[in-house]
Coordinates of C-alpha atoms in Angstrom, one line a residue:
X1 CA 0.0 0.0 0.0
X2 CA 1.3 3.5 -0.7
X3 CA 2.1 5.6 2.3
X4 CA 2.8 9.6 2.9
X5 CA 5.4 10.6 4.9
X6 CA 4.1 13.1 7.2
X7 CA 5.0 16.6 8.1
X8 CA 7.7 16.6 10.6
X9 CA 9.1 13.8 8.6
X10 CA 9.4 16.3 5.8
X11 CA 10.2 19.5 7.6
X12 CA 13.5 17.2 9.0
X13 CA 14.3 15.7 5.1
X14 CA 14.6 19.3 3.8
X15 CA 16.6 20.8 6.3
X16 CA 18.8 17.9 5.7
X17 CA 18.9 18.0 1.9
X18 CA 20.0 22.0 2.2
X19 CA 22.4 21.3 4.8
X20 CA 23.9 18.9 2.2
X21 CA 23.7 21.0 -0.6
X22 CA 25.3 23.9 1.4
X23 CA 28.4 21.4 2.1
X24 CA 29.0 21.0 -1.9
X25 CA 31.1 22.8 -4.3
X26 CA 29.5 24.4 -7.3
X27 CA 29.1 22.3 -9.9
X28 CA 31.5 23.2 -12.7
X29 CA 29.6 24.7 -15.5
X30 CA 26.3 26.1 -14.3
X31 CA 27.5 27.0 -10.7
X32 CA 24.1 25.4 -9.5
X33 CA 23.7 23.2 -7.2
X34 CA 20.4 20.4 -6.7
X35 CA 20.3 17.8 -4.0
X36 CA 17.7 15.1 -4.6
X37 CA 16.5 12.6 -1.9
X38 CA 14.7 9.4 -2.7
X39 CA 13.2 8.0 0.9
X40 CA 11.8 4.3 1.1
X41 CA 10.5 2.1 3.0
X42 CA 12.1 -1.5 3.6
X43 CA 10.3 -4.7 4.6
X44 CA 11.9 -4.4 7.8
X45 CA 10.0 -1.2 8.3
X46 CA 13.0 1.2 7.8
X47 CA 13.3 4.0 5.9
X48 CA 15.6 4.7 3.9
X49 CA 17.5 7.9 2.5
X50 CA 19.3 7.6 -0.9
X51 CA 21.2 11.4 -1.9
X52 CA 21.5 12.5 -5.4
X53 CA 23.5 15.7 -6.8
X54 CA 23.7 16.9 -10.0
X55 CA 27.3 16.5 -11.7
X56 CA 28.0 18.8 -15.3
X57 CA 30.6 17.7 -17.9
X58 CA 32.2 19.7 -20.4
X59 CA 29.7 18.8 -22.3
X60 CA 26.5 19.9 -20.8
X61 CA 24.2 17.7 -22.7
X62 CA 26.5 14.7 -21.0
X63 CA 25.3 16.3 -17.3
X64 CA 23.3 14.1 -14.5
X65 CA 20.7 15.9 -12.7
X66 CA 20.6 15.1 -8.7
X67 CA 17.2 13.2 -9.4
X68 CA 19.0 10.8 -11.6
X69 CA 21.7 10.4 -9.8
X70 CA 19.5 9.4 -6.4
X71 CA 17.4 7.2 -8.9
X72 CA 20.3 5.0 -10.0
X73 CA 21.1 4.4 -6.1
X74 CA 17.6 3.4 -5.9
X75 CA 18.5 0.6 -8.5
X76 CA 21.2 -0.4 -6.6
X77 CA 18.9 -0.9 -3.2
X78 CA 17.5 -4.1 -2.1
X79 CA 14.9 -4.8 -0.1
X80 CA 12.7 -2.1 -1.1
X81 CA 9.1 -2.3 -0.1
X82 CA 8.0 1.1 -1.3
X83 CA 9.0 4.5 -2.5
X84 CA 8.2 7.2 -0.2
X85 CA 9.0 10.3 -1.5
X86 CA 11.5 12.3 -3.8
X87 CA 12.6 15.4 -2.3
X88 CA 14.6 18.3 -4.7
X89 CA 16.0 21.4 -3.1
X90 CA 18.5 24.1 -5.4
X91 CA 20.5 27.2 -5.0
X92 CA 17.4 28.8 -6.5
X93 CA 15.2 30.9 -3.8
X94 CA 11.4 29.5 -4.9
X95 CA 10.9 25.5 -5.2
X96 CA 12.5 24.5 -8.2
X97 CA 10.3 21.7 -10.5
X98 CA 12.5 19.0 -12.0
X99 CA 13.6 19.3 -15.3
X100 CA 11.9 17.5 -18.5
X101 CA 14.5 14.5 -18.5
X102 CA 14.1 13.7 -14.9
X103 CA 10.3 14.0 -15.1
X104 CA 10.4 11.1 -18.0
X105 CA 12.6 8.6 -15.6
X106 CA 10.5 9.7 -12.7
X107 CA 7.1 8.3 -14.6
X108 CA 9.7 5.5 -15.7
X109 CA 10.5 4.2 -12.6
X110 CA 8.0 5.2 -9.7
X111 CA 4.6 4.9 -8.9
X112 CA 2.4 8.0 -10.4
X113 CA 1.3 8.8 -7.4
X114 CA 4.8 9.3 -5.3
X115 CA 4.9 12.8 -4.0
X116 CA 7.7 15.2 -5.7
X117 CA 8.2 17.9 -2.8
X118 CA 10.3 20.8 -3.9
X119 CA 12.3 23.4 -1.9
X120 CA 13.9 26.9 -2.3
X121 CA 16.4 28.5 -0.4
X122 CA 14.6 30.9 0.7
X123 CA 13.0 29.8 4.1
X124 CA 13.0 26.6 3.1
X125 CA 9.3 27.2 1.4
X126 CA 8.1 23.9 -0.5
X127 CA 5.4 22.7 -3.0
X128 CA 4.4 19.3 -3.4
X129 CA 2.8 17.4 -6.1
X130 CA 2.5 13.9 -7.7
X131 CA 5.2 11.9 -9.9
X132 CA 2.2 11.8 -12.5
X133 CA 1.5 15.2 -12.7
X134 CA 5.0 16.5 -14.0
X135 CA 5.2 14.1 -17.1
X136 CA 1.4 13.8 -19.2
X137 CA 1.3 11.2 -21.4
X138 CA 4.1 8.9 -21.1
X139 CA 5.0 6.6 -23.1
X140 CA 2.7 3.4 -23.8
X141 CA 5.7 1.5 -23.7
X142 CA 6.8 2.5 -19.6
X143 CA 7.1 -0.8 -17.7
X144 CA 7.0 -3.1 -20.5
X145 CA 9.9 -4.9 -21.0
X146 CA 12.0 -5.6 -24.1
X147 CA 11.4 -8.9 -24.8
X148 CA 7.3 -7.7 -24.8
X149 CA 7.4 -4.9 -26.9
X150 CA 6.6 -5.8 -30.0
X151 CA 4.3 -8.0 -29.1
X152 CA 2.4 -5.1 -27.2
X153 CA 2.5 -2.4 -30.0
X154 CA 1.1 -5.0 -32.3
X155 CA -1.7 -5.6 -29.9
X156 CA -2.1 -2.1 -29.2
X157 CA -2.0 -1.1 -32.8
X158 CA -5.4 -3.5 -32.9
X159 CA -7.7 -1.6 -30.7
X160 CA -6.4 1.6 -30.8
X161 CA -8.3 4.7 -32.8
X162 CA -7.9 4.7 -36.7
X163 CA -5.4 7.4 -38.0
X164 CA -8.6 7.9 -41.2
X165 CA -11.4 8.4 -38.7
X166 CA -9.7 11.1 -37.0
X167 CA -7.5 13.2 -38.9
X168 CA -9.8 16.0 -41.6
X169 CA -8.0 17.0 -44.4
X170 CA -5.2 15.8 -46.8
X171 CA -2.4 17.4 -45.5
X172 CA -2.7 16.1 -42.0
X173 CA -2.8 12.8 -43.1
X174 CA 0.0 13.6 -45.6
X175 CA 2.1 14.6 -42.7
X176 CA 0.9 10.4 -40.8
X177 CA 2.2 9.3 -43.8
X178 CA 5.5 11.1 -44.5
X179 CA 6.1 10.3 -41.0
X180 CA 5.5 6.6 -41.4
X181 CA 7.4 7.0 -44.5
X182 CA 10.6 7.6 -42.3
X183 CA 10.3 4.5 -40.1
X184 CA 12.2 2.8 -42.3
X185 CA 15.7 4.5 -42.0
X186 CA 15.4 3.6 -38.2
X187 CA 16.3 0.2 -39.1
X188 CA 19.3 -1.3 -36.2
X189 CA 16.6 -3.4 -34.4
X190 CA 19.7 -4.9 -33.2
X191 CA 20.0 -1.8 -30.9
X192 CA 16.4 -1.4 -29.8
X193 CA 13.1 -3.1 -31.8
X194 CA 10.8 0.0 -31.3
X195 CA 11.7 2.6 -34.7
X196 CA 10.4 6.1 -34.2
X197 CA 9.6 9.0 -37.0
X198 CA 8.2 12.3 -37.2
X199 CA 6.9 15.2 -39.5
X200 CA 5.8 18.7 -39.1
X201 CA 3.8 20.5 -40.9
X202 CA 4.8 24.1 -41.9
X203 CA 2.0 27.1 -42.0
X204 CA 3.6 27.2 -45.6
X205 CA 2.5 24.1 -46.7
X206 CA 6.3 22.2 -46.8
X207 CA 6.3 18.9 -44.7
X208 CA 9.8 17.8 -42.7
X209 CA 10.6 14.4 -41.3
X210 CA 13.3 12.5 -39.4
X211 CA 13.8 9.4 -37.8
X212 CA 15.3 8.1 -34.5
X213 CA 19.2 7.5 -34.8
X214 CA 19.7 4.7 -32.3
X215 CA 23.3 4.6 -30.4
X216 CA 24.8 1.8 -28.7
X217 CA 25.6 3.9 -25.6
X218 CA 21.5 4.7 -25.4
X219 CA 22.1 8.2 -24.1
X220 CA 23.7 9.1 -27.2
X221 CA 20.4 8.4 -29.1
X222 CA 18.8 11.2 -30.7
X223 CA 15.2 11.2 -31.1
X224 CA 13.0 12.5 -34.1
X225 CA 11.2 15.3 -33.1
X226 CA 15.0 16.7 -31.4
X227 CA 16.2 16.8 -35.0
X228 CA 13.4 18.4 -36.4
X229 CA 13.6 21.4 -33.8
X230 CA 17.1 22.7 -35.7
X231 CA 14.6 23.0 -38.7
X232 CA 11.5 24.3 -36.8
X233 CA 14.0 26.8 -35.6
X234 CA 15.3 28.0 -38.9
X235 CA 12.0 28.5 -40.7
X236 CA 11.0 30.6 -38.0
X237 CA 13.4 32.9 -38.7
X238 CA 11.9 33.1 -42.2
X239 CA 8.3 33.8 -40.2
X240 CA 7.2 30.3 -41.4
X241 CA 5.8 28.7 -37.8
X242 CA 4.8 24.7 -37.3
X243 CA 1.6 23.9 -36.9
X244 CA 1.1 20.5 -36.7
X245 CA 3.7 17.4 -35.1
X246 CA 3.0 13.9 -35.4
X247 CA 5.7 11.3 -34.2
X248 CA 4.9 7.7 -34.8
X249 CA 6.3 4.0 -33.9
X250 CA 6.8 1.2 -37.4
X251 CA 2.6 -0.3 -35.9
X252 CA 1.6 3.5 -36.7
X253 CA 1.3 4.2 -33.0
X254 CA 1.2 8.3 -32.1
X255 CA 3.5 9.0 -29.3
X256 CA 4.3 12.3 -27.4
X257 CA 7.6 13.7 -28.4
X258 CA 10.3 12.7 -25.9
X259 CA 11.5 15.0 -22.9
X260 CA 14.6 16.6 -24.8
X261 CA 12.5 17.1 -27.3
X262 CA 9.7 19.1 -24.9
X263 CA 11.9 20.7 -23.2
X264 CA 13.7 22.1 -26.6
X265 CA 10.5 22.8 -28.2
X266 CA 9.3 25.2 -24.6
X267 CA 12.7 26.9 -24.6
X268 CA 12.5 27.9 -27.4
X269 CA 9.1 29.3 -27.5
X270 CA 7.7 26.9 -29.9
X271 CA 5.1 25.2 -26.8
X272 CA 2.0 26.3 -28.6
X273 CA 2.8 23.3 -31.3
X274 CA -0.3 21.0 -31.7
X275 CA 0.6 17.3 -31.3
X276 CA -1.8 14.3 -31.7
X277 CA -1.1 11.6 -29.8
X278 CA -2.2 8.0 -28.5
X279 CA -3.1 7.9 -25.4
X280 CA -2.6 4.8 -23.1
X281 CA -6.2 4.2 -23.5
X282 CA -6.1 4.0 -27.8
X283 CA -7.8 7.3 -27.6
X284 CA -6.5 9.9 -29.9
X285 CA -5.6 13.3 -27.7
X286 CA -5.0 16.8 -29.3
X287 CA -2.5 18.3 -27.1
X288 CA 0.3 21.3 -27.2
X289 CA 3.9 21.0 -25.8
X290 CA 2.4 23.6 -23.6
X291 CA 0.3 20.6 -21.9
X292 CA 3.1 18.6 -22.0
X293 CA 5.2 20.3 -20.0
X294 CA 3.1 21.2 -16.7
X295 CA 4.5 24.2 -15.0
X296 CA 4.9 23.0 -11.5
X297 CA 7.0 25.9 -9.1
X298 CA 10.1 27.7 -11.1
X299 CA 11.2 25.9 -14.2
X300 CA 15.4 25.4 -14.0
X301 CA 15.9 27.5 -17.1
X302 CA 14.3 30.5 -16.1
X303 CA 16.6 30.4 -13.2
X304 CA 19.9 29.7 -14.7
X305 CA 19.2 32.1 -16.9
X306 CA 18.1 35.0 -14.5
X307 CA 21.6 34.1 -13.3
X308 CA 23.6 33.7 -16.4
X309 CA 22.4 37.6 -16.9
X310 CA 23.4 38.7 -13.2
X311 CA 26.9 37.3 -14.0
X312 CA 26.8 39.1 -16.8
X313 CA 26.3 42.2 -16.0
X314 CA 29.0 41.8 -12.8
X315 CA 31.4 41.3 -15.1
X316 CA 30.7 43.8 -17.6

């Protein structure tokens, strides 16, 4: 059964979680610091704190957030009964809402209803919410394991909604297709048996597509809809805005585009986009990157970027 820790229990995890982010250096690129805390319960009736930080690289897109890094302890833990609670706190003042990629391997790995608590640095203020309410529509695919998969997206493809009896109009359709079209370059099943594609459509009529580009190392994937931001991007400079996105799986399957691709597709102020989507009931769901990515407390780039510009302007 799932349990809530209660107040004093999480009045005493916060302080702790800012005590330990106050006894870390800086990270090395953003100079922003996140503590996560993962608390569970064991079957001996213990529970149990796991700490997370986040860790940058060189590369930035190779950084761990602190909710990852507590989530890959978690892995390692045995005798886990339930999950608890996830706990972030920041260097920012207000409570600070994970970031799109831990918000997909939160929905990946815990129960939708685990509470996310949040904490600033300014009186220790917190929000709270659910692990399902950061991250609508997952994918279909969460908690079904390789071996299953194609298997379930051929099932799932049989009872789903019809692409025919929902889309009005030939270009709509034109874009299902050219994105279908595209499954077939994402062909290293070796890697991974589930192919993704997607196509936008442009206000000026023109249709783009890509398709995944599976890596061994699976971090170093990129994903359709990613690909197809550099060109979103482009034509917007040329006043030519998307106005349709549609990314699909080889059974024709309508998935939400991925966290990078949410979070890239927000920043860059493209979240009124229409997608249509599956959802985990077969229904087909109209939706905006807007409704994709909930705002939940400050978003982490509005605050490293409030601070990027107060570095700025010391320097200068």
């Amino acid at each position: 059964a799932f349990e809530v820790m209660n107040d004093d229990d999480i009045s005493s995890l916060i302080r702790l979680a800012h005590s330990t982010r106050l006894s870390l250096k800086k990270p090395s690129q953003s100079y922003f610091r996140v503590v996560s805390i993962i608390s569970y319960e064991d079957f001996d009736g213990n529970v149990v704190n796991l700490f997370g930080a986040n860790i940058e690289s060189v590369f930035i897109g190779g950084s761990i957030c602190a909710e990852r890094a507590a989530l890959c302890k978690l892995r390692m833990a045995h005798n886990v009964k339930s999950v608890l609670s996830i706990l972030i706190v920041s260097d920012a003042l207000f409570p600070l809402s994970p970031g799109l990629l831990c918000r997909e391997f939160l929905s990946s790995y815990l129960d939708r209803k685990v509470p996310v608590i949040m904490s600033g640095s300014s009186d220790f203020e917190s929000i709270r919410c659910d692990v399902g309410d950061l991250y609508p529509f997952q994918s279909i695919y969460t908690n079904v394991e390789r071996k299953d998969l194609l298997q379930f997206g051929a099932s799932f493809s049989e009872k789903m909604d019809k692409i025919e009896s929902y889309f009005e109009g030939a270009k709509l359709l034109e874009t299902y297709s050219a994105a279908k079209e595209f499954i077939k370059y994402d062909s290293n099943h070796a890697l991974h048996p589930i192919s993704y594609a997607a196509a936008v459509l442009f206000d000026d009529g023109q249709i783009e597509a890509a398709c995944q580009l599976k890596a061994a190392e699976y971090g170093s994937t990129l994903d359709p809809v990613s690909q197809l931001v550099r060109l979103i991007i482009a034509k917007g400079r040329e006043n030519v805005e998307p106005k349709f996105l549609i990314q699909v799986d080889q059974f024709g399957i309508m998935h939400a585009p991925f966290a990078t691709a949410r979070a890239l597709l927000a920043e860059q102020g493209h979240d009124g986009i229409c997608c249509v989507v599956h959802g985990i009931d077969g229904k087909i769901k109209n939706v905006t990157i807007a409704l994709l990515v909930p705002k939940i407390g400050s978003y982490v780039t509005d605050e490293l970027i409030c601070r990027a510009s107060d570095q700025k302007t010391e320097c200068c």
